[in-house]
mmCIF file of C-alpha atoms in Angstrom:
data_model
loop_
_atom_site.group_PDB
_atom_site.id
_atom_site.type_symbol
_atom_site.label_atom_id
_atom_site.label_comp_id
_atom_site.label_asym_id
_atom_site.label_seq_id
_atom_site.Cartn_x
_atom_site.Cartn_y
_atom_site.Cartn_z
ATOM 1 C CA UNK A 1 -56.232 237.703 189.605
ATOM 2 C CA UNK A 2 -58.150 234.475 189.148
ATOM 3 C CA UNK A 3 -61.250 233.699 191.189
ATOM 4 C CA UNK A 4 -61.631 230.178 189.838
ATOM 5 C CA UNK A 5 -59.728 227.860 187.541
ATOM 6 C CA UNK A 6 -60.992 224.695 185.899
ATOM 7 C CA UNK A 7 -58.078 222.382 185.106
ATOM 8 C CA UNK A 8 -58.558 219.434 182.758
ATOM 9 C CA UNK A 9 -61.948 218.760 184.306
ATOM 10 C CA UNK A 10 -63.847 215.626 183.286
ATOM 11 C CA UNK A 11 -67.330 214.355 184.050
ATOM 12 C CA UNK A 12 -68.802 211.170 182.565
ATOM 13 C CA UNK A 13 -72.281 209.688 182.514
ATOM 14 C CA UNK A 14 -71.779 206.121 181.413
ATOM 15 C CA UNK A 15 -70.099 206.311 178.026
ATOM 16 C CA UNK A 16 -70.986 210.007 177.546
ATOM 17 C CA UNK A 17 -68.353 212.616 178.379
ATOM 18 C CA UNK A 18 -70.419 215.620 179.494
ATOM 19 C CA UNK A 19 -67.335 217.651 180.445
ATOM 20 C CA UNK A 20 -64.334 216.642 178.376
ATOM 21 C CA UNK A 21 -60.894 217.603 179.717
ATOM 22 C CA UNK A 22 -62.067 221.207 180.098
ATOM 23 C CA UNK A 23 -59.831 224.062 181.241
ATOM 24 C CA UNK A 24 -61.115 227.594 181.975
ATOM 25 C CA UNK A 25 -59.815 230.611 183.890
ATOM 26 C CA UNK A 26 -62.309 232.978 185.538
ATOM 27 C CA UNK A 27 -61.116 236.453 186.508
ATOM 28 C CA UNK A 28 -62.025 237.818 189.916
ATOM 29 C CA UNK A 29 -64.662 240.554 189.864
ATOM 30 C CA UNK A 30 -65.926 239.638 186.403
ATOM 31 C CA UNK A 31 -69.266 238.547 184.976
ATOM 32 C CA UNK A 32 -68.564 235.469 182.874
ATOM 33 C CA UNK A 33 -71.072 233.600 180.724
ATOM 34 C CA UNK A 34 -71.159 229.929 179.801
ATOM 35 C CA UNK A 35 -73.027 229.487 176.531
ATOM 36 C CA UNK A 36 -73.571 226.661 174.102
ATOM 37 C CA UNK A 37 -76.252 224.386 172.668
ATOM 38 C CA UNK A 38 -78.302 222.075 174.869
ATOM 39 C CA UNK A 39 -76.139 219.202 176.059
ATOM 40 C CA UNK A 40 -72.916 221.179 175.765
ATOM 41 C CA UNK A 41 -72.023 220.661 179.441
ATOM 42 C CA UNK A 42 -72.868 224.078 180.915
ATOM 43 C CA UNK A 43 -75.124 222.985 183.766
ATOM 44 C CA UNK A 44 -73.026 219.870 184.355
ATOM 45 C CA UNK A 45 -70.011 222.113 184.887
ATOM 46 C CA UNK A 46 -71.942 224.256 187.383
ATOM 47 C CA UNK A 47 -73.091 221.095 189.179
ATOM 48 C CA UNK A 48 -69.530 219.795 189.451
ATOM 49 C CA UNK A 49 -68.147 223.099 190.738
ATOM 50 C CA UNK A 50 -70.937 223.327 193.330
ATOM 51 C CA UNK A 51 -70.401 219.743 194.504
ATOM 52 C CA UNK A 52 -73.665 218.250 193.266
ATOM 53 C CA UNK A 53 -71.753 215.934 190.948
ATOM 54 C CA UNK A 54 -68.393 214.293 191.715
ATOM 55 C CA UNK A 55 -65.283 215.164 189.745
ATOM 56 C CA UNK A 56 -64.169 212.302 187.489
ATOM 57 C CA UNK A 57 -60.886 213.894 186.466
ATOM 58 C CA UNK A 58 -58.930 217.121 186.771
ATOM 59 C CA UNK A 59 -59.482 219.748 189.443
ATOM 60 C CA UNK A 60 -61.270 222.936 190.422
ATOM 61 C CA UNK A 61 -58.847 225.530 191.776
ATOM 62 C CA UNK A 62 -60.270 228.005 194.323
ATOM 63 C CA UNK A 63 -58.043 230.457 196.191
ATOM 64 C CA UNK A 64 -55.000 228.472 195.134
ATOM 65 C CA UNK A 65 -56.343 225.151 196.405
ATOM 66 C CA UNK A 66 -56.748 222.430 193.754
ATOM 67 C CA UNK A 67 -59.876 220.485 194.663
ATOM 68 C CA UNK A 68 -60.423 217.005 193.252
ATOM 69 C CA UNK A 69 -63.394 216.338 195.530
ATOM 70 C CA UNK A 70 -66.142 218.831 196.390
ATOM 71 C CA UNK A 71 -69.128 218.080 198.612
ATOM 72 C CA UNK A 72 -72.121 220.459 198.748
ATOM 73 C CA UNK A 73 -72.007 221.327 202.460
ATOM 74 C CA UNK A 74 -68.376 222.449 202.111
ATOM 75 C CA UNK A 75 -69.003 224.715 199.107
ATOM 76 C CA UNK A 76 -69.781 227.847 201.222
ATOM 77 C CA UNK A 77 -66.384 227.430 202.879
ATOM 78 C CA UNK A 78 -64.814 228.011 199.464
ATOM 79 C CA UNK A 79 -66.797 231.229 199.064
ATOM 80 C CA UNK A 80 -69.135 229.751 196.426
ATOM 81 C CA UNK A 81 -72.920 229.909 196.188
ATOM 82 C CA UNK A 82 -75.382 229.099 193.412
ATOM 83 C CA UNK A 83 -78.953 229.179 192.134
ATOM 84 C CA UNK A 84 -80.807 226.486 190.192
ATOM 85 C CA UNK A 85 -82.887 226.247 187.022
ATOM 86 C CA UNK A 86 -85.652 224.856 189.238
ATOM 87 C CA UNK A 87 -86.028 227.295 192.121
ATOM 88 C CA UNK A 88 -85.296 225.895 195.596
ATOM 89 C CA UNK A 89 -86.714 227.786 198.588
ATOM 90 C CA UNK A 90 -88.035 227.181 202.100
ATOM 91 C CA UNK A 91 -91.575 226.948 200.787
ATOM 92 C CA UNK A 92 -93.462 227.216 204.103
ATOM 93 C CA UNK A 93 -91.388 230.098 205.443
ATOM 94 C CA UNK A 94 -92.190 233.771 204.793
ATOM 95 C CA UNK A 95 -90.114 235.654 202.249
ATOM 96 C CA UNK A 96 -88.361 237.620 204.988
ATOM 97 C CA UNK A 97 -87.377 234.471 206.880
ATOM 98 C CA UNK A 98 -85.951 232.928 203.700
ATOM 99 C CA UNK A 99 -83.461 235.809 203.658
ATOM 100 C CA UNK A 100 -82.869 235.888 207.419
ATOM 101 C CA UNK A 101 -82.073 232.178 207.421
ATOM 102 C CA UNK A 102 -79.169 232.852 205.048
ATOM 103 C CA UNK A 103 -77.995 235.986 206.861
ATOM 104 C CA UNK A 104 -77.823 234.386 210.308
ATOM 105 C CA UNK A 105 -76.119 231.200 209.056
ATOM 106 C CA UNK A 106 -77.845 229.181 211.764
ATOM 107 C CA UNK A 107 -80.405 226.434 211.891
ATOM 108 C CA UNK A 108 -84.025 227.228 211.123
ATOM 109 C CA UNK A 109 -85.061 227.918 214.746
ATOM 110 C CA UNK A 110 -81.966 229.967 215.451
ATOM 111 C CA UNK A 111 -82.630 232.052 212.365
ATOM 112 C CA UNK A 112 -86.229 232.667 213.410
ATOM 113 C CA UNK A 113 -85.207 233.706 216.925
ATOM 114 C CA UNK A 114 -82.554 236.072 215.603
ATOM 115 C CA UNK A 115 -84.870 237.658 213.057
ATOM 116 C CA UNK A 116 -85.539 240.510 215.490
ATOM 117 C CA UNK A 117 -81.898 241.593 215.474
ATOM 118 C CA UNK A 118 -81.713 245.106 214.009
ATOM 119 C CA UNK A 119 -78.635 244.384 211.878
ATOM 120 C CA UNK A 120 -80.121 241.332 210.193
ATOM 121 C CA UNK A 121 -83.516 242.956 209.672
ATOM 122 C CA UNK A 122 -81.900 245.967 208.049
ATOM 123 C CA UNK A 123 -79.779 243.776 205.784
ATOM 124 C CA UNK A 124 -82.776 241.615 204.858
ATOM 125 C CA UNK A 125 -84.778 244.722 203.984
ATOM 126 C CA UNK A 126 -81.919 245.947 201.786
ATOM 127 C CA UNK A 127 -81.836 242.617 199.920
ATOM 128 C CA UNK A 128 -85.603 242.397 199.486
ATOM 129 C CA UNK A 129 -85.827 245.975 198.238
ATOM 130 C CA UNK A 130 -83.045 245.240 195.770
ATOM 131 C CA UNK A 131 -85.004 242.323 194.282
ATOM 132 C CA UNK A 132 -88.351 244.110 194.549
ATOM 133 C CA UNK A 133 -89.895 241.814 197.162
ATOM 134 C CA UNK A 134 -90.018 243.959 200.301
ATOM 135 C CA UNK A 135 -93.794 244.343 200.020
ATOM 136 C CA UNK A 136 -94.034 240.527 199.920
ATOM 137 C CA UNK A 137 -91.919 240.012 203.040
ATOM 138 C CA UNK A 138 -94.682 238.352 205.088
ATOM 139 C CA UNK A 139 -95.946 236.150 202.235
ATOM 140 C CA UNK A 140 -95.111 232.451 202.322
ATOM 141 C CA UNK A 141 -92.586 231.584 199.611
ATOM 142 C CA UNK A 142 -94.909 228.904 198.232
ATOM 143 C CA UNK A 143 -97.485 231.594 197.357
ATOM 144 C CA UNK A 144 -95.147 233.659 195.188
ATOM 145 C CA UNK A 145 -95.338 233.676 191.398
ATOM 146 C CA UNK A 146 -92.623 231.873 189.442
ATOM 147 C CA UNK A 147 -90.809 235.117 188.710
ATOM 148 C CA UNK A 148 -91.013 236.273 192.334
ATOM 149 C CA UNK A 149 -89.708 232.914 193.525
ATOM 150 C CA UNK A 150 -86.768 233.262 191.201
ATOM 151 C CA UNK A 151 -86.078 236.768 192.479
ATOM 152 C CA UNK A 152 -86.193 235.464 196.055
ATOM 153 C CA UNK A 153 -83.668 232.742 195.277
ATOM 154 C CA UNK A 154 -81.375 235.308 193.665
ATOM 155 C CA UNK A 155 -81.864 237.521 196.723
ATOM 156 C CA UNK A 156 -80.864 234.653 198.998
ATOM 157 C CA UNK A 157 -77.722 234.108 196.943
ATOM 158 C CA UNK A 158 -76.946 237.825 197.101
ATOM 159 C CA UNK A 159 -77.350 237.779 200.889
ATOM 160 C CA UNK A 160 -74.750 235.046 201.330
ATOM 161 C CA UNK A 161 -71.211 235.972 202.255
ATOM 162 C CA UNK A 162 -69.796 234.506 199.042
ATOM 163 C CA UNK A 163 -67.146 235.546 196.551
ATOM 164 C CA UNK A 164 -68.203 233.403 193.574
ATOM 165 C CA UNK A 165 -71.817 233.247 192.405
ATOM 166 C CA UNK A 166 -73.005 230.524 190.037
ATOM 167 C CA UNK A 167 -76.294 231.372 188.313
ATOM 168 C CA UNK A 168 -77.972 228.724 186.169
ATOM 169 C CA UNK A 169 -80.314 230.465 183.690
ATOM 170 C CA UNK A 170 -81.270 233.254 186.122
ATOM 171 C CA UNK A 171 -83.286 235.219 183.528
ATOM 172 C CA UNK A 172 -85.368 232.341 182.146
ATOM 173 C CA UNK A 173 -89.116 232.920 182.406
ATOM 174 C CA UNK A 174 -88.858 236.447 183.821
ATOM 175 C CA UNK A 175 -90.858 239.464 182.686
ATOM 176 C CA UNK A 176 -88.777 242.393 181.320
ATOM 177 C CA UNK A 177 -89.024 244.377 184.574
ATOM 178 C CA UNK A 178 -87.761 241.367 186.528
ATOM 179 C CA UNK A 179 -84.929 240.886 184.049
ATOM 180 C CA UNK A 180 -83.789 244.428 184.800
ATOM 181 C CA UNK A 181 -84.012 243.733 188.543
ATOM 182 C CA UNK A 182 -81.715 240.728 188.199
ATOM 183 C CA UNK A 183 -79.366 242.766 186.015
ATOM 184 C CA UNK A 184 -79.169 245.345 188.810
ATOM 185 C CA UNK A 185 -78.330 242.597 191.310
ATOM 186 C CA UNK A 186 -75.499 241.479 189.044
ATOM 187 C CA UNK A 187 -74.188 245.028 188.741
ATOM 188 C CA UNK A 188 -74.290 245.415 192.523
ATOM 189 C CA UNK A 189 -72.348 242.182 193.000
ATOM 190 C CA UNK A 190 -69.747 243.224 190.451
ATOM 191 C CA UNK A 191 -69.403 246.651 192.059
ATOM 192 C CA UNK A 192 -68.666 244.836 195.331
ATOM 193 C CA UNK A 193 -65.850 242.903 193.636
ATOM 194 C CA UNK A 194 -67.741 239.604 193.463
ATOM 195 C CA UNK A 195 -67.366 237.077 190.647
ATOM 196 C CA UNK A 196 -70.390 235.909 188.662
ATOM 197 C CA UNK A 197 -70.548 232.863 186.405
ATOM 198 C CA UNK A 198 -73.843 232.373 184.617
ATOM 199 C CA UNK A 199 -75.425 229.992 182.160
ATOM 200 C CA UNK A 200 -77.553 232.017 179.759
ATOM 201 C CA UNK A 201 -79.155 231.676 176.303
ATOM 202 C CA UNK A 202 -80.188 235.287 175.671
ATOM 203 C CA UNK A 203 -77.436 236.730 173.489
ATOM 204 C CA UNK A 204 -78.672 240.278 174.059
ATOM 205 C CA UNK A 205 -78.176 239.902 177.792
ATOM 206 C CA UNK A 206 -74.800 238.266 177.253
ATOM 207 C CA UNK A 207 -73.624 241.215 175.181
ATOM 208 C CA UNK A 208 -75.023 243.764 177.625
ATOM 209 C CA UNK A 209 -73.945 242.298 180.951
ATOM 210 C CA UNK A 210 -70.931 240.033 180.623
ATOM 211 C CA UNK A 211 -67.216 240.721 180.455
ATOM 212 C CA UNK A 212 -66.148 237.376 179.054
ATOM 213 C CA UNK A 213 -67.736 234.364 177.374
ATOM 214 C CA UNK A 214 -66.841 230.692 177.188
ATOM 215 C CA UNK A 215 -68.619 228.726 174.464
ATOM 216 C CA UNK A 216 -68.963 225.010 175.157
ATOM 217 C CA UNK A 217 -69.840 222.306 172.665
ATOM 218 C CA UNK A 218 -70.102 218.609 173.601
ATOM 219 C CA UNK A 219 -68.268 219.258 176.861
ATOM 220 C CA UNK A 220 -65.303 220.955 175.197
ATOM 221 C CA UNK A 221 -64.243 224.575 174.890
ATOM 222 C CA UNK A 222 -65.167 225.860 171.437
ATOM 223 C CA UNK A 223 -64.296 229.538 171.865
ATOM 224 C CA UNK A 224 -63.616 232.203 174.481
ATOM 225 C CA UNK A 225 -63.213 235.960 174.638
ATOM 226 C CA UNK A 226 -65.157 239.225 174.741
ATOM 227 C CA UNK A 227 -68.872 238.756 173.964
ATOM 228 C CA UNK A 228 -69.117 240.775 170.750
ATOM 229 C CA UNK A 229 -66.050 239.130 169.235
ATOM 230 C CA UNK A 230 -66.810 235.553 170.288
ATOM 231 C CA UNK A 231 -70.499 235.540 169.398
ATOM 232 C CA UNK A 232 -69.689 236.754 165.895
ATOM 233 C CA UNK A 233 -67.420 233.810 165.106
ATOM 234 C CA UNK A 234 -68.612 231.469 162.402
ATOM 235 C CA UNK A 235 -67.977 228.289 164.403
ATOM 236 C CA UNK A 236 -69.949 229.681 167.344
ATOM 237 C CA UNK A 237 -72.887 230.686 165.163
ATOM 238 C CA UNK A 238 -72.905 227.239 163.553
ATOM 239 C CA UNK A 239 -72.691 225.368 166.853
ATOM 240 C CA UNK A 240 -74.912 227.516 169.009
ATOM 241 C CA UNK A 241 -77.318 229.302 166.714
ATOM 242 C CA UNK A 242 -77.626 226.465 164.225
ATOM 243 C CA UNK A 243 -76.859 228.639 161.206
#
C-alpha cells in the first residue's frame, strides 16, 4: 500500500527546473532515501511536499487525495511532519516544553498549562529518553549543543501524531553515538508502521537503514530500487560519487 505518490511533479525557479516532471511511489511503513548530488532536487522535493514551496505542476497524492496545492499549516492534517537541515526549535522554552507543545497540540500557553498532565508527561519522558535528552529536560533549547538540538527536533517529530516523516539530512554533524540514537528512532517509527523519507549523503547509513532508494539528478529520477543494487549502478556512481 502506498503512503505517498509523487505524480509528474514540477518545481521551477526562474528558468531552472529543480524538480522536473518527477514521479515516485513511496510504500507505507518503509524507510526510503532520496540521494543525489547537490542541486539534484532532493530538498526542493521535501519542501514542496511539506508545503514550503508551491507546486508548479503535477500532484502529491496522500491517502488517495491528489493535492495540487499544499500550505504548511494544513500539512499535519495529511499526516505529514518534517525536520530541517537548519534546526528549528522554540529556543527560549525548556527541552521538556518543546516536546509537550507538540504532544498537547495547543497554543504555547495551553501547552504549558497542560504540562502537568500525567499522560503527556509520561509520553514526553518516553520521547526524551529515546533521543537521550531526558537529563536535559529543564535546559533551555537555545543552550543545547548542535547535536542535542538536532536530537530534540527529531524527538519533536517523533512525538507528533503523523504517518509520514520527512527528514532532511538528519544525521549531518552528529557524533557516532548520536547517529545510533537517530537510527533507533527510525527503527521505532518503522516498527510502529510509520513511513520515513529521508535525504541523506552517507551511503553506509543508506545501506544499513533504508528499504528503498530513489536517486535524483537535475530534478529527474535517475534510478530506483534496493540500496545495494541501486548504489552499485554505474550511472549512479558517475552522477553521485563523481567517479
